[in-house]
Short mmCIF file of C-alpha atoms in Angstrom, two decimals:
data_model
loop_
_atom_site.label_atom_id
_atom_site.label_comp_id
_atom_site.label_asym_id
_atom_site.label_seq_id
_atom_site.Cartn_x
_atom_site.Cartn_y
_atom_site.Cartn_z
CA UNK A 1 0.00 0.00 0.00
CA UNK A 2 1.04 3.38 -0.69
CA UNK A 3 2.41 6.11 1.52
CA UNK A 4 -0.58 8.46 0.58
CA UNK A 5 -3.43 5.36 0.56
CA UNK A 6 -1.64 4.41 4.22
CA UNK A 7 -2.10 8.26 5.60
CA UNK A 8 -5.80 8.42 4.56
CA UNK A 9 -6.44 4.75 5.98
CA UNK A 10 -5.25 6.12 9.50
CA UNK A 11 -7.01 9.46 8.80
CA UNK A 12 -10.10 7.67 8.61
CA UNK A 13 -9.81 5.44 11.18
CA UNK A 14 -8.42 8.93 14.01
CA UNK A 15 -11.94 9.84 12.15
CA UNK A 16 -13.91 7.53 13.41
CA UNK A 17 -12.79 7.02 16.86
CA UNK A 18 -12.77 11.55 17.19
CA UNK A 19 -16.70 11.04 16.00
CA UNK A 20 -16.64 8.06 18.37
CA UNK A 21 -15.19 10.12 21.09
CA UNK A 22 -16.85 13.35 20.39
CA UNK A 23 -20.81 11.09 19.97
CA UNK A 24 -19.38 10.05 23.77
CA UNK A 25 -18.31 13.00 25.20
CA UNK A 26 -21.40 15.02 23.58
CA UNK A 27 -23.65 12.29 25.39
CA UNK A 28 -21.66 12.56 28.86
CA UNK A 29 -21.80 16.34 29.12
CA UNK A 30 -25.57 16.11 27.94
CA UNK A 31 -25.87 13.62 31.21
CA UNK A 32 -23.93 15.92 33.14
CA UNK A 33 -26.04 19.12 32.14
CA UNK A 34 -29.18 17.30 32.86
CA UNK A 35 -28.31 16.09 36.43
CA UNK A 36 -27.22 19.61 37.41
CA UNK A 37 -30.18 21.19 36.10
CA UNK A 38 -32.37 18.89 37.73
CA UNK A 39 -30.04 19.05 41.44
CA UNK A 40 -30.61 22.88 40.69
CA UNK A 41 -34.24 22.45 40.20
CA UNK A 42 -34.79 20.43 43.51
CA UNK A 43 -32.73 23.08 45.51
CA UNK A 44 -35.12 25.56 44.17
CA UNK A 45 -37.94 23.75 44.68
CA UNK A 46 -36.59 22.89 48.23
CA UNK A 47 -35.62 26.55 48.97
CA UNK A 48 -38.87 27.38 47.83
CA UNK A 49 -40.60 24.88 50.46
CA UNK A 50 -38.51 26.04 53.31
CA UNK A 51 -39.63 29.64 52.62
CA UNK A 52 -43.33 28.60 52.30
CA UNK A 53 -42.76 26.65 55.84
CA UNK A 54 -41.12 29.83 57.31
CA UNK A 55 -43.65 31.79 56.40
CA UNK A 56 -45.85 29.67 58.07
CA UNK A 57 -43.98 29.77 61.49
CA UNK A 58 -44.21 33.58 61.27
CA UNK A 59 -47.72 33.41 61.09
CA UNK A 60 -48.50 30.43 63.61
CA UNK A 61 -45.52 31.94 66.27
CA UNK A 62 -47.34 34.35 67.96
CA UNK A 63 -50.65 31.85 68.68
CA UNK A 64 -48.49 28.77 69.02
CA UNK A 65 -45.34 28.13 68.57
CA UNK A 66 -43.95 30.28 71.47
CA UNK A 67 -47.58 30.32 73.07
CA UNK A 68 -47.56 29.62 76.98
CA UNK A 69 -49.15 27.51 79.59
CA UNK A 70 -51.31 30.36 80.89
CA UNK A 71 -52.43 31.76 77.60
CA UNK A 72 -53.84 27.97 76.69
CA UNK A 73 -55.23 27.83 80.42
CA UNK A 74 -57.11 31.53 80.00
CA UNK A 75 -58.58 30.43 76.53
CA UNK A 76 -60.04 27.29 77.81
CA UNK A 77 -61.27 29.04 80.95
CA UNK A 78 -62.97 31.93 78.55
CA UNK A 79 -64.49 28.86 76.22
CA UNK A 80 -66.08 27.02 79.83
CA UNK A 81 -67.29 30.43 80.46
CA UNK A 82 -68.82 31.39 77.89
CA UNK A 83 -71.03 28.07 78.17
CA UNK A 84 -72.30 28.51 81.49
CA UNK A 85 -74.94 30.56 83.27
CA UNK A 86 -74.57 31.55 86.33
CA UNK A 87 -71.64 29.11 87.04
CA UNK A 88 -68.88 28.60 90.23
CA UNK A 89 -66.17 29.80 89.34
CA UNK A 90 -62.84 28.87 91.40
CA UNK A 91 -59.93 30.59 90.92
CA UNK A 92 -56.43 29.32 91.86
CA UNK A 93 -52.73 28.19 90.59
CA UNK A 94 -51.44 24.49 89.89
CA UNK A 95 -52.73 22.65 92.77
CA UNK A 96 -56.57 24.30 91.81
CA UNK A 97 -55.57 23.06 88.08
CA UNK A 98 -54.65 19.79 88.99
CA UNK A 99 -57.87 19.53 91.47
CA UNK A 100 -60.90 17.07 89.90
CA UNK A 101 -63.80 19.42 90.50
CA UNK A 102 -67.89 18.04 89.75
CA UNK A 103 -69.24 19.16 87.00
CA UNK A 104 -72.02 20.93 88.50
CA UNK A 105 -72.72 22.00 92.52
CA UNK A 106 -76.33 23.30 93.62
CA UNK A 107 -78.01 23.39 89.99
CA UNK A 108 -74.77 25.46 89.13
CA UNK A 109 -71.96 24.22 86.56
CA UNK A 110 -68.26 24.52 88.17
CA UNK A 111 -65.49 26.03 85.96
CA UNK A 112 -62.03 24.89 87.03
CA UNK A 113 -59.82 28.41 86.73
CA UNK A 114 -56.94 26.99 88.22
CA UNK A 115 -53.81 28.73 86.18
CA UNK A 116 -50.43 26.64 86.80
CA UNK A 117 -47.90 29.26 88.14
CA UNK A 118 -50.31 31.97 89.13
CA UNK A 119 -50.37 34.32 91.64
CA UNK A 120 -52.20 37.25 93.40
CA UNK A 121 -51.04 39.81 91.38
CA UNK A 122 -51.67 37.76 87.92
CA UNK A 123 -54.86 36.91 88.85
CA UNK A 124 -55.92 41.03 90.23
CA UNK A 125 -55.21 41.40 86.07
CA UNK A 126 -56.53 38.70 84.98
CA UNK A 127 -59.69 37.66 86.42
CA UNK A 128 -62.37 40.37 84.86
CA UNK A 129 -60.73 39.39 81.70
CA UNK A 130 -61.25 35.73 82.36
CA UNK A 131 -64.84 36.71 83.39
CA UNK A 132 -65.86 38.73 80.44
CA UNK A 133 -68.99 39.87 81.33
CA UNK A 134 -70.28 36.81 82.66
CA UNK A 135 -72.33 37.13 86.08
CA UNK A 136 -70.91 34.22 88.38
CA UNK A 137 -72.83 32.50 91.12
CA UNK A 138 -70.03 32.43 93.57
CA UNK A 139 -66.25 33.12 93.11
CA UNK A 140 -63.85 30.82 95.04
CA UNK A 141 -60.18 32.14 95.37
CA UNK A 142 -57.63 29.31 96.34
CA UNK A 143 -54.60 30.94 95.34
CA UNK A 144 -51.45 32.54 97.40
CA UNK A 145 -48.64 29.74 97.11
CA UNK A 146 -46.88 31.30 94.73
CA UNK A 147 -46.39 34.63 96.05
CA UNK A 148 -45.10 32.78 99.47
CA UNK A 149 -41.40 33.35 98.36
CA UNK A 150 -38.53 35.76 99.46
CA UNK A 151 -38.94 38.30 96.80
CA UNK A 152 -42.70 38.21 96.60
CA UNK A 153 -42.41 41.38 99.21
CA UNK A 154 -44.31 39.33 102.12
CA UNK A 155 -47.27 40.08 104.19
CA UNK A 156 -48.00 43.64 103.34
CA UNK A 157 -47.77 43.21 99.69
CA UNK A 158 -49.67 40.14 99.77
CA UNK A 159 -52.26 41.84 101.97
CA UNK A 160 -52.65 44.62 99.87
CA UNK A 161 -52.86 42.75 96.51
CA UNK A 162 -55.41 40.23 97.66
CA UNK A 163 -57.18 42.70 99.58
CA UNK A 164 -57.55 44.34 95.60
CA UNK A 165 -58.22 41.18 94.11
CA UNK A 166 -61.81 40.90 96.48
CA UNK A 167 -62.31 44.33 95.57
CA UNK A 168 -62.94 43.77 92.19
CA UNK A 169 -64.28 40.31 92.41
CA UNK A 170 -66.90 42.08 94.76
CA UNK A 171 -67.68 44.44 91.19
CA UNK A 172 -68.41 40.95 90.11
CA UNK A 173 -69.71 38.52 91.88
CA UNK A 174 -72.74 38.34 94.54
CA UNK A 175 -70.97 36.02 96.43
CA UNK A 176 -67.21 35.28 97.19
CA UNK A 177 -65.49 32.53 98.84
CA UNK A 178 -61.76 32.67 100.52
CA UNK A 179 -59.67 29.54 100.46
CA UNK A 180 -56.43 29.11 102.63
CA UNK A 181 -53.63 28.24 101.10
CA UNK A 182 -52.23 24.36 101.56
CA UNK A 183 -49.16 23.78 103.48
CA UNK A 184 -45.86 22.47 101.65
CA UNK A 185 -43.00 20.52 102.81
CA UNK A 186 -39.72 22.36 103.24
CA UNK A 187 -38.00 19.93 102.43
CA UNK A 188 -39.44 19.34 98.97
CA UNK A 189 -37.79 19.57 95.67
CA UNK A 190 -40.01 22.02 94.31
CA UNK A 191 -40.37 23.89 97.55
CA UNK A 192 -36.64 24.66 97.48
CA UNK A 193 -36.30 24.94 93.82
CA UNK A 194 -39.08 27.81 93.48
CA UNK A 195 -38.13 29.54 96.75
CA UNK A 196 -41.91 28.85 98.34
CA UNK A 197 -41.45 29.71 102.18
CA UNK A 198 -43.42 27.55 104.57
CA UNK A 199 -43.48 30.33 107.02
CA UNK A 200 -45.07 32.85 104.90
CA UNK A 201 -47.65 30.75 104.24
CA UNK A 202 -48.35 30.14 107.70
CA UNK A 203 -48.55 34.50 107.88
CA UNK A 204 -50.85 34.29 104.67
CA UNK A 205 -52.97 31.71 106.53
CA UNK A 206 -53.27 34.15 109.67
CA UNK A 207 -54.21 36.96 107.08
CA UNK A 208 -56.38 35.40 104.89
CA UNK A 209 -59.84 35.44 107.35
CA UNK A 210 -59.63 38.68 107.87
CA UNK A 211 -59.19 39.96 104.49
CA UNK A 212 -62.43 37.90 103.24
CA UNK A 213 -64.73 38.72 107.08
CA UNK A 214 -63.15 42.14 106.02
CA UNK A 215 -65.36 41.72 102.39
CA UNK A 216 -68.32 39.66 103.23
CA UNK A 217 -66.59 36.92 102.04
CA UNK A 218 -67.10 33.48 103.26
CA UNK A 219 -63.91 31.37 104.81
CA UNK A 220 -62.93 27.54 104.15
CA UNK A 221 -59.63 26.31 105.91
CA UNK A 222 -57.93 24.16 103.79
CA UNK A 223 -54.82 23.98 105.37
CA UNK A 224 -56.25 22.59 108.09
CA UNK A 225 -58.67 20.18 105.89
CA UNK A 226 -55.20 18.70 104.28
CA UNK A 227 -53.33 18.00 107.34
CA UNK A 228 -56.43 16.59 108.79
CA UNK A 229 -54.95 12.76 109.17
CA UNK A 230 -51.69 14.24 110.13
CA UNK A 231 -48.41 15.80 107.65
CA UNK A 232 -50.01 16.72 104.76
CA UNK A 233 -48.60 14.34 101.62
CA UNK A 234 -47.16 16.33 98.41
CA UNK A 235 -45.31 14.58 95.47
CA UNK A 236 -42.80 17.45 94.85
CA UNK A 237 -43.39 19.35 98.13
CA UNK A 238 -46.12 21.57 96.84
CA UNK A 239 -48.29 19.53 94.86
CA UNK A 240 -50.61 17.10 96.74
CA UNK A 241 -50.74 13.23 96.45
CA UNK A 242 -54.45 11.42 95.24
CA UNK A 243 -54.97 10.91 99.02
CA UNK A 244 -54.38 14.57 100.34
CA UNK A 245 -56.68 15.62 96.67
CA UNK A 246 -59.55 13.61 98.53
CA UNK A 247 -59.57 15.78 101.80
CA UNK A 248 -59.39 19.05 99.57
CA UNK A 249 -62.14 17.67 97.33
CA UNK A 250 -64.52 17.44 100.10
CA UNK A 251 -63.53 20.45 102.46
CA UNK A 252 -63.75 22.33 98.66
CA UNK A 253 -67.04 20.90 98.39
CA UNK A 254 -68.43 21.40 101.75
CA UNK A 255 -67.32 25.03 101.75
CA UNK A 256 -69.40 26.07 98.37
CA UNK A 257 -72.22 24.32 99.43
CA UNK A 258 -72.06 26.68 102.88
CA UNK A 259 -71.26 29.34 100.77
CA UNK A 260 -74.28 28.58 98.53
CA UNK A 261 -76.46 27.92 101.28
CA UNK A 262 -78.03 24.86 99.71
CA UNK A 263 -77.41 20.79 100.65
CA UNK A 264 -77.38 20.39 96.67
CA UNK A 265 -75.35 17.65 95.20
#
């Protein structure tokens, strides 16, 4: 074979492996072009979900996602209210929360407005909210533990707060009704970690009849009706066990019916 027939033999053959090559290549980068468009298109399409979702945060935050245990307490006090006629209202912190009150007391239905972590002065603002309007057979305030602390500002503070807070229930209410506040145990792991002082409670206690014979009020002692069989039992401290729930059930019971004047179930 000749020189020249030789060169274009090998020309054509570099030919067809370059097309080869090049139909290869062509196809790769094709590939290549296609997966990042499509790994761009699911970051958009990604970015363009988490935006949606943020949005959505923003929107739900404010009602939910940094909502707190009071605000969910007040709106299903408001929604029990709005229900009832003429209902018993009782008023209180955690240990009222946690209480199991009947449904109903002398033809009247009971609204639990226990509010974990409450206090006198929360509940001087907050109770004509909670009431809205509504007329209330009897208001029942079993609240003071957690203003029995060092920085609370003790018994003249207290004194002058709660002697508000019957003030303007008075506005509202024909009747009111004046719980003491249950004893805690010193030594109890919530007692120390919230700073709840025993002894002001004991003060409270010596305060508390006053302030409500002071207002008309009527009186139930349920510190004493809690230590009744002896120590009063808590699970933390503050809270009460099942067994010490079933003496404040009943002195509870016995002191809206007295309230009430009526032998009612």
């Amino acid at each position: 074979m000749s020189r020249s027939r030789g060169a274009v033999a090998l020309l054509s053959a570099a030919g067809v492996v370059v097309v080869a090559t090049s139909g290869w290549t062509i196809n790769e980068v094709g590939k290549n072009n296609r997966a990042t468009f499509n790994m761009i298109q699911r970051t958009e399409e990604t970015a363009d979900a988490i935006t949606a979702l943020t949005r959505k945060v923003d929107r739900l935050g404010p009602l939910t996602v940094r909502h707190e245990h009071s605000d969910v307490r007040q709106f299903m006090i408001r929604a029990h209210l709005d229900r009832a006629v003429s209902p018993i209202v009782v008023f209180g912190d955690s240990i009222t929360e946690a209480a199991v009150l009947p449904g109903a007391i002398c033809d009247h239905a009971v609204v639990n407005a226990g509010i974990g972590g409450a206090g006198v002065y929360e509940l001087l603002k907050d109770a004509p909210f909670l009431l809205g309007g509504k007329s209330p057979a009897l208001v029942v305030l079993a609240i003071g533990t957690n203003d029995a602390h060092a920085a609370s500002g003790g018994e003249q503070q207290f004194r002058v707060a709660y002697t508000a807070l019957l003030h303007s229930l008075a506005l509202l209410a024909p009747k009111l009704l004046v719980a003491s506040i249950p004893p805690v145990d010193p030594k109890g792991p919530l007692t120390a970690a919230a700073g709840i002082k025993a002894s002001l409670i004991d003060r409270y206690n010596l305060i508390l009849p006053k302030l409500a014979e002071a207002e008309g009020a009527s009186f139930i002692d349920l510190n004493k009706a809690v230590s009744a069989e002896g120590a009063t039992e808590t699970i933390d401290g503050v809270h009460l066990t099942p067994g010490a729930y079933n003496l404040w059930d009943a002195a509870m019971l016995a002191g809206i019916k007295r309230a009430l004047n009526c032998s009612a179930s």
